[in-house]
Amino acid sequence: MVEFNSERTETFMTAKATSTMHIGELAERTGLSLRTIRHYDDVGLLPATARTEGGFRVYSEADAERLMVIKQMKPLGFSLDEMAEILGLIGAEGASPAAAAGPAHEARLAEFLARAEHQRAKMARNLAQADEFIAMLGQRTA
């Protein structure tokens, strides 16, 4: 399961207390549903930076950026645990710091890159097939 750094909330509250947003604004800005964001919070992938006295989630600009990276990983088929690992490796805001960069760190990033490239190529082939089908249908309706 994904780990959460509790010091993150304290750091945020002292450094960026004025640039927060509620979950609805975060959903609107990222194009993701409230349910998806809540799920990412529940599994520890994107825990709310803080909560109001009423218990509402509060997110920072860094959280919005982190969520956009998560959104980019999603169509490539990475699991939630893999997404958390990738965020740690690339040093995304709020991620647990990765072990000292070295050969193992570089090798793991290279593995993720190779998988992402493979998935993207597969998606491109599927899109080309869809384009061919659409063109064929267009010829028959014209």
mmCIF file of N, CA, C and O in Angstrom, residues 22-123:
data_model
loop_
_atom_site.group_PDB
_atom_site.id
_atom_site.type_symbol
_atom_site.label_atom_id
_atom_site.label_comp_id
_atom_site.label_asym_id
_atom_site.label_seq_id
_atom_site.Cartn_x
_atom_site.Cartn_y
_atom_site.Cartn_z
ATOM 1 N N HIS A 22 -10.712 23.100 -2.495
ATOM 2 C CA HIS A 22 -11.502 21.955 -2.075
ATOM 3 C C HIS A 22 -11.550 20.947 -3.209
ATOM 4 O O HIS A 22 -11.186 21.237 -4.351
ATOM 5 N N ILE A 23 -12.042 19.782 -2.904
ATOM 6 C CA ILE A 23 -12.042 18.680 -3.859
ATOM 7 C C ILE A 23 -12.815 19.013 -5.144
ATOM 8 O O ILE A 23 -12.425 18.603 -6.227
ATOM 9 N N GLY A 24 -13.885 19.776 -5.034
ATOM 10 C CA GLY A 24 -14.658 20.135 -6.221
ATOM 11 C C GLY A 24 -13.849 20.947 -7.212
ATOM 12 O O GLY A 24 -13.907 20.716 -8.421
ATOM 13 N N GLU A 25 -13.094 21.907 -6.701
ATOM 14 C CA GLU A 25 -12.249 22.719 -7.579
ATOM 15 C C GLU A 25 -11.143 21.870 -8.194
ATOM 16 O O GLU A 25 -10.826 22.002 -9.373
ATOM 17 N N LEU A 26 -10.565 20.977 -7.382
ATOM 18 C CA LEU A 26 -9.524 20.091 -7.894
ATOM 19 C C LEU A 26 -10.085 19.197 -8.999
ATOM 20 O O LEU A 26 -9.449 19.011 -10.041
ATOM 21 N N ALA A 27 -11.295 18.688 -8.806
ATOM 22 C CA ALA A 27 -11.930 17.849 -9.821
ATOM 23 C C ALA A 27 -12.161 18.640 -11.104
ATOM 24 O O ALA A 27 -11.889 18.150 -12.206
ATOM 25 N N GLU A 28 -12.634 19.856 -10.962
ATOM 26 C CA GLU A 28 -12.895 20.694 -12.141
ATOM 27 C C GLU A 28 -11.602 21.001 -12.891
ATOM 28 O O GLU A 28 -11.553 20.939 -14.117
ATOM 29 N N ARG A 29 -10.556 21.323 -12.169
ATOM 30 C CA ARG A 29 -9.279 21.675 -12.805
ATOM 31 C C ARG A 29 -8.620 20.505 -13.504
ATOM 32 O O ARG A 29 -7.930 20.677 -14.502
ATOM 33 N N THR A 30 -8.813 19.295 -12.968
ATOM 34 C CA THR A 30 -8.116 18.132 -13.511
ATOM 35 C C THR A 30 -8.978 17.294 -14.450
ATOM 36 O O THR A 30 -8.453 16.434 -15.156
ATOM 37 N N GLY A 31 -10.287 17.527 -14.434
ATOM 38 C CA GLY A 31 -11.166 16.729 -15.264
ATOM 39 C C GLY A 31 -11.433 15.343 -14.704
ATOM 40 O O GLY A 31 -11.928 14.470 -15.409
ATOM 41 N N LEU A 32 -11.102 15.132 -13.452
ATOM 42 C CA LEU A 32 -11.350 13.841 -12.804
ATOM 43 C C LEU A 32 -12.568 13.959 -11.896
ATOM 44 O O LEU A 32 -12.892 15.038 -11.415
ATOM 45 N N SER A 33 -13.200 12.849 -11.639
ATOM 46 C CA SER A 33 -14.396 12.866 -10.802
ATOM 47 C C SER A 33 -14.032 12.961 -9.326
ATOM 48 O O SER A 33 -12.922 12.613 -8.913
ATOM 49 N N LEU A 34 -14.993 13.429 -8.553
ATOM 50 C CA LEU A 34 -14.815 13.472 -7.100
ATOM 51 C C LEU A 34 -14.540 12.068 -6.573
ATOM 52 O O LEU A 34 -13.683 11.879 -5.696
ATOM 53 N N ARG A 35 -15.238 11.096 -7.129
ATOM 54 C CA ARG A 35 -15.073 9.712 -6.690
ATOM 55 C C ARG A 35 -13.643 9.227 -6.920
ATOM 56 O O ARG A 35 -13.057 8.564 -6.065
ATOM 57 N N THR A 36 -13.083 9.547 -8.082
ATOM 58 C CA THR A 36 -11.711 9.137 -8.390
ATOM 59 C C THR A 36 -10.729 9.779 -7.423
ATOM 60 O O THR A 36 -9.835 9.112 -6.893
ATOM 61 N N ILE A 37 -10.884 11.068 -7.180
ATOM 62 C CA ILE A 37 -9.977 11.772 -6.271
ATOM 63 C C ILE A 37 -10.103 11.205 -4.863
ATOM 64 O O ILE A 37 -9.095 10.983 -4.186
ATOM 65 N N ARG A 38 -11.320 10.948 -4.424
ATOM 66 C CA ARG A 38 -11.519 10.345 -3.092
ATOM 67 C C ARG A 38 -10.860 8.971 -3.021
ATOM 68 O O ARG A 38 -10.275 8.602 -2.004
ATOM 69 N N HIS A 39 -10.980 8.203 -4.110
ATOM 70 C CA HIS A 39 -10.346 6.883 -4.136
ATOM 71 C C HIS A 39 -8.830 7.017 -4.017
ATOM 72 O O HIS A 39 -8.202 6.281 -3.245
ATOM 73 N N TYR A 40 -8.240 7.935 -4.771
ATOM 74 C CA TYR A 40 -6.798 8.146 -4.670
ATOM 75 C C TYR A 40 -6.403 8.570 -3.262
ATOM 76 O O TYR A 40 -5.334 8.200 -2.766
ATOM 77 N N ASP A 41 -7.244 9.327 -2.594
ATOM 78 C CA ASP A 41 -7.013 9.703 -1.198
ATOM 79 C C ASP A 41 -7.092 8.458 -0.310
ATOM 80 O O ASP A 41 -6.192 8.190 0.496
ATOM 81 N N ASP A 42 -8.141 7.669 -0.475
ATOM 82 C CA ASP A 42 -8.357 6.483 0.360
ATOM 83 C C ASP A 42 -7.206 5.491 0.269
ATOM 84 O O ASP A 42 -6.852 4.857 1.262
ATOM 85 N N VAL A 43 -6.617 5.331 -0.916
ATOM 86 C CA VAL A 43 -5.522 4.363 -1.076
ATOM 87 C C VAL A 43 -4.159 4.986 -0.791
ATOM 88 O O VAL A 43 -3.147 4.305 -0.862
ATOM 89 N N GLY A 44 -4.131 6.292 -0.499
ATOM 90 C CA GLY A 44 -2.876 6.944 -0.135
ATOM 91 C C GLY A 44 -2.075 7.495 -1.291
ATOM 92 O O GLY A 44 -0.959 7.969 -1.104
ATOM 93 N N LEU A 45 -2.615 7.460 -2.493
ATOM 94 C CA LEU A 45 -1.890 7.961 -3.654
ATOM 95 C C LEU A 45 -1.901 9.484 -3.708
ATOM 96 O O LEU A 45 -0.937 10.108 -4.127
ATOM 97 N N LEU A 46 -2.997 10.080 -3.273
ATOM 98 C CA LEU A 46 -3.121 11.536 -3.254
ATOM 99 C C LEU A 46 -3.880 11.954 -1.992
ATOM 100 O O LEU A 46 -5.031 12.366 -2.059
ATOM 101 N N PRO A 47 -3.243 11.801 -0.841
ATOM 102 C CA PRO A 47 -3.943 12.197 0.375
ATOM 103 C C PRO A 47 -4.137 13.706 0.413
ATOM 104 O O PRO A 47 -3.284 14.462 -0.049
ATOM 105 N N ALA A 48 -5.274 14.119 0.929
ATOM 106 C CA ALA A 48 -5.531 15.551 1.068
ATOM 107 C C ALA A 48 -4.431 16.161 1.923
ATOM 108 O O ALA A 48 -3.982 15.570 2.897
ATOM 109 N N THR A 49 -3.994 17.350 1.531
ATOM 110 C CA THR A 49 -2.940 18.025 2.277
ATOM 111 C C THR A 49 -3.415 18.345 3.681
ATOM 112 O O THR A 49 -2.650 18.268 4.633
ATOM 113 N N ALA A 50 -4.674 18.696 3.801
ATOM 114 C CA ALA A 50 -5.241 19.031 5.108
ATOM 115 C C ALA A 50 -6.743 18.821 5.047
ATOM 116 O O ALA A 50 -7.296 18.474 4.003
ATOM 117 N N ARG A 51 -7.379 19.036 6.188
ATOM 118 C CA ARG A 51 -8.837 19.002 6.260
ATOM 119 C C ARG A 51 -9.296 20.213 7.048
ATOM 120 O O ARG A 51 -8.624 20.671 7.953
ATOM 121 N N THR A 52 -10.459 20.707 6.664
ATOM 122 C CA THR A 52 -11.029 21.831 7.394
ATOM 123 C C THR A 52 -11.576 21.324 8.723
ATOM 124 O O THR A 52 -11.658 20.115 8.957
ATOM 125 N N GLU A 53 -11.974 22.253 9.579
ATOM 126 C CA GLU A 53 -12.571 21.850 10.853
ATOM 127 C C GLU A 53 -13.811 21.011 10.615
ATOM 128 O O GLU A 53 -14.143 20.144 11.420
ATOM 129 N N GLY A 54 -14.505 21.247 9.527
ATOM 130 C CA GLY A 54 -15.690 20.476 9.178
ATOM 131 C C GLY A 54 -15.382 19.136 8.531
ATOM 132 O O GLY A 54 -16.296 18.394 8.185
ATOM 133 N N GLY A 55 -14.114 18.826 8.320
ATOM 134 C CA GLY A 55 -13.715 17.539 7.763
ATOM 135 C C GLY A 55 -13.592 17.499 6.250
ATOM 136 O O GLY A 55 -13.356 16.443 5.669
ATOM 137 N N PHE A 56 -13.743 18.656 5.585
ATOM 138 C CA PHE A 56 -13.612 18.684 4.128
ATOM 139 C C PHE A 56 -12.146 18.606 3.726
ATOM 140 O O PHE A 56 -11.284 19.228 4.349
ATOM 141 N N ARG A 57 -11.880 17.876 2.653
ATOM 142 C CA ARG A 57 -10.518 17.753 2.144
ATOM 143 C C ARG A 57 -10.068 19.090 1.557
ATOM 144 O O ARG A 57 -10.839 19.759 0.894
ATOM 145 N N VAL A 58 -8.788 19.403 1.773
ATOM 146 C CA VAL A 58 -8.188 20.613 1.220
ATOM 147 C C VAL A 58 -6.925 20.196 0.478
ATOM 148 O O VAL A 58 -6.115 19.434 0.996
ATOM 149 N N TYR A 59 -6.784 20.690 -0.737
ATOM 150 C CA TYR A 59 -5.646 20.325 -1.585
ATOM 151 C C TYR A 59 -4.835 21.547 -1.961
ATOM 152 O O TYR A 59 -5.345 22.658 -2.030
ATOM 153 N N SER A 60 -3.560 21.329 -2.265
ATOM 154 C CA SER A 60 -2.640 22.403 -2.647
ATOM 155 C C SER A 60 -2.386 22.370 -4.154
ATOM 156 O O SER A 60 -2.794 21.439 -4.847
ATOM 157 N N GLU A 61 -1.684 23.382 -4.629
ATOM 158 C CA GLU A 61 -1.259 23.404 -6.036
ATOM 159 C C GLU A 61 -0.377 22.194 -6.333
ATOM 160 O O GLU A 61 -0.470 21.598 -7.403
ATOM 161 N N ALA A 62 0.478 21.840 -5.380
ATOM 162 C CA ALA A 62 1.344 20.669 -5.560
ATOM 163 C C ALA A 62 0.506 19.406 -5.711
ATOM 164 O O ALA A 62 0.846 18.514 -6.496
ATOM 165 N N ASP A 63 -0.601 19.312 -4.962
ATOM 166 C CA ASP A 63 -1.497 18.162 -5.094
ATOM 167 C C ASP A 63 -2.106 18.117 -6.494
ATOM 168 O O ASP A 63 -2.235 17.052 -7.088
ATOM 169 N N ALA A 64 -2.493 19.278 -7.022
ATOM 170 C CA ALA A 64 -3.063 19.337 -8.374
ATOM 171 C C ALA A 64 -2.031 18.868 -9.399
ATOM 172 O O ALA A 64 -2.360 18.106 -10.317
ATOM 173 N N GLU A 65 -0.790 19.297 -9.237
ATOM 174 C CA GLU A 65 0.269 18.865 -10.151
ATOM 175 C C GLU A 65 0.499 17.364 -10.047
ATOM 176 O O GLU A 65 0.654 16.681 -11.054
ATOM 177 N N ARG A 66 0.520 16.853 -8.828
ATOM 178 C CA ARG A 66 0.701 15.419 -8.596
ATOM 179 C C ARG A 66 -0.444 14.646 -9.254
ATOM 180 O O ARG A 66 -0.221 13.625 -9.889
ATOM 181 N N LEU A 67 -1.661 15.157 -9.111
ATOM 182 C CA LEU A 67 -2.818 14.489 -9.697
ATOM 183 C C LEU A 67 -2.735 14.462 -11.221
ATOM 184 O O LEU A 67 -3.123 13.475 -11.856
ATOM 185 N N MET A 68 -2.206 15.513 -11.821
ATOM 186 C CA MET A 68 -2.051 15.527 -13.277
ATOM 187 C C MET A 68 -1.033 14.474 -13.725
ATOM 188 O O MET A 68 -1.200 13.851 -14.780
ATOM 189 N N VAL A 69 0.015 14.256 -12.934
ATOM 190 C CA VAL A 69 0.983 13.204 -13.268
ATOM 191 C C VAL A 69 0.304 11.838 -13.154
ATOM 192 O O VAL A 69 0.469 10.977 -14.019
ATOM 193 N N ILE A 70 -0.488 11.656 -12.106
ATOM 194 C CA ILE A 70 -1.232 10.409 -11.934
ATOM 195 C C ILE A 70 -2.158 10.192 -13.131
ATOM 196 O O ILE A 70 -2.246 9.091 -13.675
ATOM 197 N N LYS A 71 -2.818 11.260 -13.545
ATOM 198 C CA LYS A 71 -3.736 11.187 -14.685
ATOM 199 C C LYS A 71 -2.991 10.773 -15.965
ATOM 200 O O LYS A 71 -3.529 10.039 -16.786
ATOM 201 N N GLN A 72 -1.759 11.225 -16.125
ATOM 202 C CA GLN A 72 -0.959 10.851 -17.290
ATOM 203 C C GLN A 72 -0.562 9.376 -17.248
ATOM 204 O O GLN A 72 -0.440 8.726 -18.290
ATOM 205 N N MET A 73 -0.362 8.843 -16.049
ATOM 206 C CA MET A 73 0.042 7.441 -15.913
ATOM 207 C C MET A 73 -1.121 6.477 -16.115
ATOM 208 O O MET A 73 -0.922 5.355 -16.581
ATOM 209 N N LYS A 74 -2.314 6.905 -15.759
ATOM 210 C CA LYS A 74 -3.488 6.035 -15.751
ATOM 211 C C LYS A 74 -3.706 5.290 -17.065
ATOM 212 O O LYS A 74 -3.857 4.066 -17.051
ATOM 213 N N PRO A 75 -3.738 5.958 -18.223
ATOM 214 C CA PRO A 75 -4.022 5.206 -19.460
ATOM 215 C C PRO A 75 -2.910 4.234 -19.863
ATOM 216 O O PRO A 75 -3.115 3.400 -20.731
ATOM 217 N N LEU A 76 -1.762 4.343 -19.217
ATOM 218 C CA LEU A 76 -0.653 3.447 -19.550
ATOM 219 C C LEU A 76 -0.714 2.139 -18.775
ATOM 220 O O LEU A 76 0.126 1.263 -18.958
ATOM 221 N N GLY A 77 -1.716 2.001 -17.919
ATOM 222 C CA GLY A 77 -1.950 0.724 -17.254
ATOM 223 C C GLY A 77 -1.150 0.459 -15.997
ATOM 224 O O GLY A 77 -1.093 -0.686 -15.541
ATOM 225 N N PHE A 78 -0.537 1.472 -15.417
ATOM 226 C CA PHE A 78 0.212 1.254 -14.186
ATOM 227 C C PHE A 78 -0.744 1.031 -13.019
ATOM 228 O O PHE A 78 -1.802 1.664 -12.943
ATOM 229 N N SER A 79 -0.374 0.144 -12.109
ATOM 230 C CA SER A 79 -1.177 -0.086 -10.914
ATOM 231 C C SER A 79 -1.000 1.098 -9.959
ATOM 232 O O SER A 79 -0.084 1.915 -10.126
ATOM 233 N N LEU A 80 -1.859 1.176 -8.954
ATOM 234 C CA LEU A 80 -1.750 2.255 -7.979
ATOM 235 C C LEU A 80 -0.408 2.208 -7.251
ATOM 236 O O LEU A 80 0.215 3.242 -7.019
ATOM 237 N N ASP A 81 0.037 1.005 -6.889
ATOM 238 C CA ASP A 81 1.331 0.879 -6.223
ATOM 239 C C ASP A 81 2.473 1.302 -7.143
ATOM 240 O O ASP A 81 3.430 1.942 -6.705
ATOM 241 N N GLU A 82 2.381 0.945 -8.419
ATOM 242 C CA GLU A 82 3.406 1.363 -9.372
ATOM 243 C C GLU A 82 3.393 2.877 -9.537
ATOM 244 O O GLU A 82 4.454 3.503 -9.624
ATOM 245 N N MET A 83 2.195 3.469 -9.581
ATOM 246 C CA MET A 83 2.108 4.928 -9.678
ATOM 247 C C MET A 83 2.785 5.582 -8.487
ATOM 248 O O MET A 83 3.533 6.558 -8.648
ATOM 249 N N ALA A 84 2.543 5.057 -7.300
ATOM 250 C CA ALA A 84 3.181 5.607 -6.099
ATOM 251 C C ALA A 84 4.701 5.477 -6.192
ATOM 252 O O ALA A 84 5.436 6.408 -5.848
ATOM 253 N N GLU A 85 5.166 4.337 -6.687
ATOM 254 C CA GLU A 85 6.606 4.139 -6.837
ATOM 255 C C GLU A 85 7.192 5.123 -7.844
ATOM 256 O O GLU A 85 8.243 5.732 -7.611
ATOM 257 N N ILE A 86 6.510 5.287 -8.965
ATOM 258 C CA ILE A 86 6.983 6.219 -9.992
ATOM 259 C C ILE A 86 7.041 7.637 -9.431
ATOM 260 O O ILE A 86 8.019 8.357 -9.635
ATOM 261 N N LEU A 87 5.995 8.044 -8.723
ATOM 262 C CA LEU A 87 5.990 9.386 -8.127
ATOM 263 C C LEU A 87 7.181 9.568 -7.198
ATOM 264 O O LEU A 87 7.803 10.626 -7.184
ATOM 265 N N GLY A 88 7.496 8.536 -6.442
ATOM 266 C CA GLY A 88 8.668 8.597 -5.572
ATOM 267 C C GLY A 88 9.964 8.688 -6.347
ATOM 268 O O GLY A 88 10.869 9.459 -5.994
ATOM 269 N N LEU A 89 10.058 7.932 -7.422
ATOM 270 C CA LEU A 89 11.277 7.924 -8.225
ATOM 271 C C LEU A 89 11.515 9.248 -8.940
ATOM 272 O O LEU A 89 12.658 9.685 -9.090
ATOM 273 N N ILE A 90 10.427 9.872 -9.408
ATOM 274 C CA ILE A 90 10.605 11.125 -10.131
ATOM 275 C C ILE A 90 10.592 12.334 -9.206
ATOM 276 O O ILE A 90 10.765 13.460 -9.655
ATOM 277 N N GLY A 91 10.353 12.067 -7.927
ATOM 278 C CA GLY A 91 10.397 13.163 -6.962
ATOM 279 C C GLY A 91 9.198 14.072 -7.009
ATOM 280 O O GLY A 91 9.303 15.257 -6.741
ATOM 281 N N ALA A 92 8.039 13.531 -7.378
ATOM 282 C CA ALA A 92 6.822 14.341 -7.415
ATOM 283 C C ALA A 92 6.494 14.827 -6.013
ATOM 284 O O ALA A 92 6.732 14.131 -5.034
ATOM 285 N N GLU A 93 5.951 16.021 -5.923
ATOM 286 C CA GLU A 93 5.593 16.640 -4.657
ATOM 287 C C GLU A 93 4.755 15.688 -3.813
ATOM 288 O O GLU A 93 3.793 15.105 -4.275
ATOM 289 N N GLY A 94 5.142 15.532 -2.563
ATOM 290 C CA GLY A 94 4.368 14.730 -1.642
ATOM 291 C C GLY A 94 4.708 13.255 -1.666
ATOM 292 O O GLY A 94 4.246 12.508 -0.826
ATOM 293 N N ALA A 95 5.524 12.832 -2.608
ATOM 294 C CA ALA A 95 5.887 11.426 -2.665
ATOM 295 C C ALA A 95 6.964 11.147 -1.635
ATOM 296 O O ALA A 95 7.764 12.012 -1.306
ATOM 297 N N SER A 96 6.983 9.925 -1.133
ATOM 298 C CA SER A 96 8.049 9.543 -0.225
ATOM 299 C C SER A 96 9.357 9.624 -0.982
ATOM 300 O O SER A 96 9.439 9.197 -2.127
ATOM 301 N N PRO A 97 10.397 10.196 -0.367
ATOM 302 C CA PRO A 97 11.664 10.331 -1.094
ATOM 303 C C PRO A 97 12.206 8.971 -1.517
ATOM 304 O O PRO A 97 12.179 8.024 -0.755
ATOM 305 N N ALA A 98 12.647 8.902 -2.739
ATOM 306 C CA ALA A 98 13.224 7.658 -3.252
ATOM 307 C C ALA A 98 14.600 7.447 -2.634
ATOM 308 O O ALA A 98 15.231 8.377 -2.150
ATOM 309 N N ALA A 99 15.035 6.207 -2.655
ATOM 310 C CA ALA A 99 16.386 5.918 -2.186
ATOM 311 C C ALA A 99 17.363 6.736 -3.020
ATOM 312 O O ALA A 99 17.045 7.170 -4.116
ATOM 313 N N ALA A 100 18.542 6.937 -2.465
ATOM 314 C CA ALA A 100 19.533 7.750 -3.166
ATOM 315 C C ALA A 100 19.630 7.326 -4.620
ATOM 316 O O ALA A 100 19.685 6.148 -4.929
ATOM 317 N N ALA A 101 19.583 8.318 -5.493
ATOM 318 C CA ALA A 101 19.657 8.033 -6.925
ATOM 319 C C ALA A 101 20.937 7.278 -7.214
ATOM 320 O O ALA A 101 21.999 7.620 -6.736
ATOM 321 N N GLY A 102 20.804 6.246 -7.968
ATOM 322 C CA GLY A 102 21.951 5.433 -8.320
ATOM 323 C C GLY A 102 21.532 4.464 -9.400
ATOM 324 O O GLY A 102 20.487 4.623 -10.021
ATOM 325 N N PRO A 103 22.336 3.440 -9.628
ATOM 326 C CA PRO A 103 22.043 2.490 -10.702
ATOM 327 C C PRO A 103 20.676 1.814 -10.551
ATOM 328 O O PRO A 103 19.965 1.651 -11.540
ATOM 329 N N ALA A 104 20.299 1.431 -9.352
ATOM 330 C CA ALA A 104 19.011 0.770 -9.157
ATOM 331 C C ALA A 104 17.864 1.730 -9.458
ATOM 332 O O ALA A 104 16.861 1.345 -10.072
ATOM 333 N N HIS A 105 18.017 2.969 -9.039
ATOM 334 C CA HIS A 105 17.011 4.014 -9.283
ATOM 335 C C HIS A 105 16.851 4.227 -10.787
ATOM 336 O O HIS A 105 15.730 4.230 -11.306
ATOM 337 N N GLU A 106 17.961 4.385 -11.465
ATOM 338 C CA GLU A 106 17.949 4.589 -12.918
ATOM 339 C C GLU A 106 17.368 3.386 -13.639
ATOM 340 O O GLU A 106 16.601 3.532 -14.593
ATOM 341 N N ALA A 107 17.716 2.183 -13.190
ATOM 342 C CA ALA A 107 17.218 0.968 -13.830
ATOM 343 C C ALA A 107 15.708 0.854 -13.680
ATOM 344 O O ALA A 107 15.007 0.473 -14.628
ATOM 345 N N ARG A 108 15.200 1.193 -12.506
ATOM 346 C CA ARG A 108 13.753 1.111 -12.286
ATOM 347 C C ARG A 108 13.013 2.135 -13.149
ATOM 348 O O ARG A 108 11.980 1.820 -13.743
ATOM 349 N N LEU A 109 13.554 3.346 -13.223
ATOM 350 C CA LEU A 109 12.946 4.354 -14.102
ATOM 351 C C LEU A 109 12.961 3.889 -15.552
ATOM 352 O O LEU A 109 11.984 4.079 -16.277
ATOM 353 N N ALA A 110 14.046 3.260 -15.970
ATOM 354 C CA ALA A 110 14.152 2.754 -17.341
ATOM 355 C C ALA A 110 13.107 1.664 -17.598
ATOM 356 O O ALA A 110 12.527 1.605 -18.690
ATOM 357 N N GLU A 111 12.841 0.819 -16.602
ATOM 358 C CA GLU A 111 11.807 -0.213 -16.741
ATOM 359 C C GLU A 111 10.438 0.431 -16.952
ATOM 360 O O GLU A 111 9.676 0.011 -17.829
ATOM 361 N N PHE A 112 10.138 1.429 -16.125
ATOM 362 C CA PHE A 112 8.855 2.113 -16.261
ATOM 363 C C PHE A 112 8.754 2.834 -17.600
ATOM 364 O O PHE A 112 7.695 2.829 -18.237
ATOM 365 N N LEU A 113 9.835 3.440 -18.048
ATOM 366 C CA LEU A 113 9.843 4.119 -19.337
ATOM 367 C C LEU A 113 9.580 3.127 -20.466
ATOM 368 O O LEU A 113 8.768 3.394 -21.351
ATOM 369 N N ALA A 114 10.238 1.990 -20.428
ATOM 370 C CA ALA A 114 10.050 0.977 -21.475
ATOM 371 C C ALA A 114 8.597 0.496 -21.504
ATOM 372 O O ALA A 114 8.013 0.357 -22.589
ATOM 373 N N ARG A 115 8.012 0.272 -20.333
ATOM 374 C CA ARG A 115 6.605 -0.154 -20.281
ATOM 375 C C ARG A 115 5.689 0.930 -20.814
ATOM 376 O O ARG A 115 4.733 0.648 -21.543
ATOM 377 N N ALA A 116 5.961 2.187 -20.455
ATOM 378 C CA ALA A 116 5.131 3.298 -20.925
ATOM 379 C C ALA A 116 5.216 3.419 -22.442
ATOM 380 O O ALA A 116 4.196 3.609 -23.122
ATOM 381 N N GLU A 117 6.413 3.304 -22.982
ATOM 382 C CA GLU A 117 6.594 3.387 -24.437
ATOM 383 C C GLU A 117 5.876 2.236 -25.139
ATOM 384 O O GLU A 117 5.240 2.437 -26.185
ATOM 385 N N HIS A 118 5.965 1.044 -24.565
ATOM 386 C CA HIS A 118 5.288 -0.121 -25.153
ATOM 387 C C HIS A 118 3.773 0.090 -25.144
ATOM 388 O O HIS A 118 3.104 -0.158 -26.157
ATOM 389 N N GLN A 119 3.231 0.541 -24.035
ATOM 390 C CA GLN A 119 1.787 0.773 -23.932
ATOM 391 C C GLN A 119 1.340 1.871 -24.893
ATOM 392 O O GLN A 119 0.292 1.764 -25.519
ATOM 393 N N ARG A 120 2.135 2.914 -25.028
ATOM 394 C CA ARG A 120 1.780 4.001 -25.940
ATOM 395 C C ARG A 120 1.755 3.511 -27.382
ATOM 396 O O ARG A 120 0.865 3.852 -28.152
ATOM 397 N N ALA A 121 2.731 2.687 -27.755
ATOM 398 C CA ALA A 121 2.772 2.134 -29.110
ATOM 399 C C ALA A 121 1.537 1.263 -29.361
ATOM 400 O O ALA A 121 0.935 1.323 -30.442
ATOM 401 N N LYS A 122 1.154 0.491 -28.368
ATOM 402 C CA LYS A 122 -0.041 -0.344 -28.489
ATOM 403 C C LYS A 122 -1.286 0.528 -28.660
ATOM 404 O O LYS A 122 -2.138 0.242 -29.505
ATOM 405 N N MET A 123 -1.376 1.596 -27.898
ATOM 406 C CA MET A 123 -2.505 2.515 -28.008
ATOM 407 C C MET A 123 -2.531 3.176 -29.379
ATOM 408 O O MET A 123 -3.603 3.361 -29.968
#
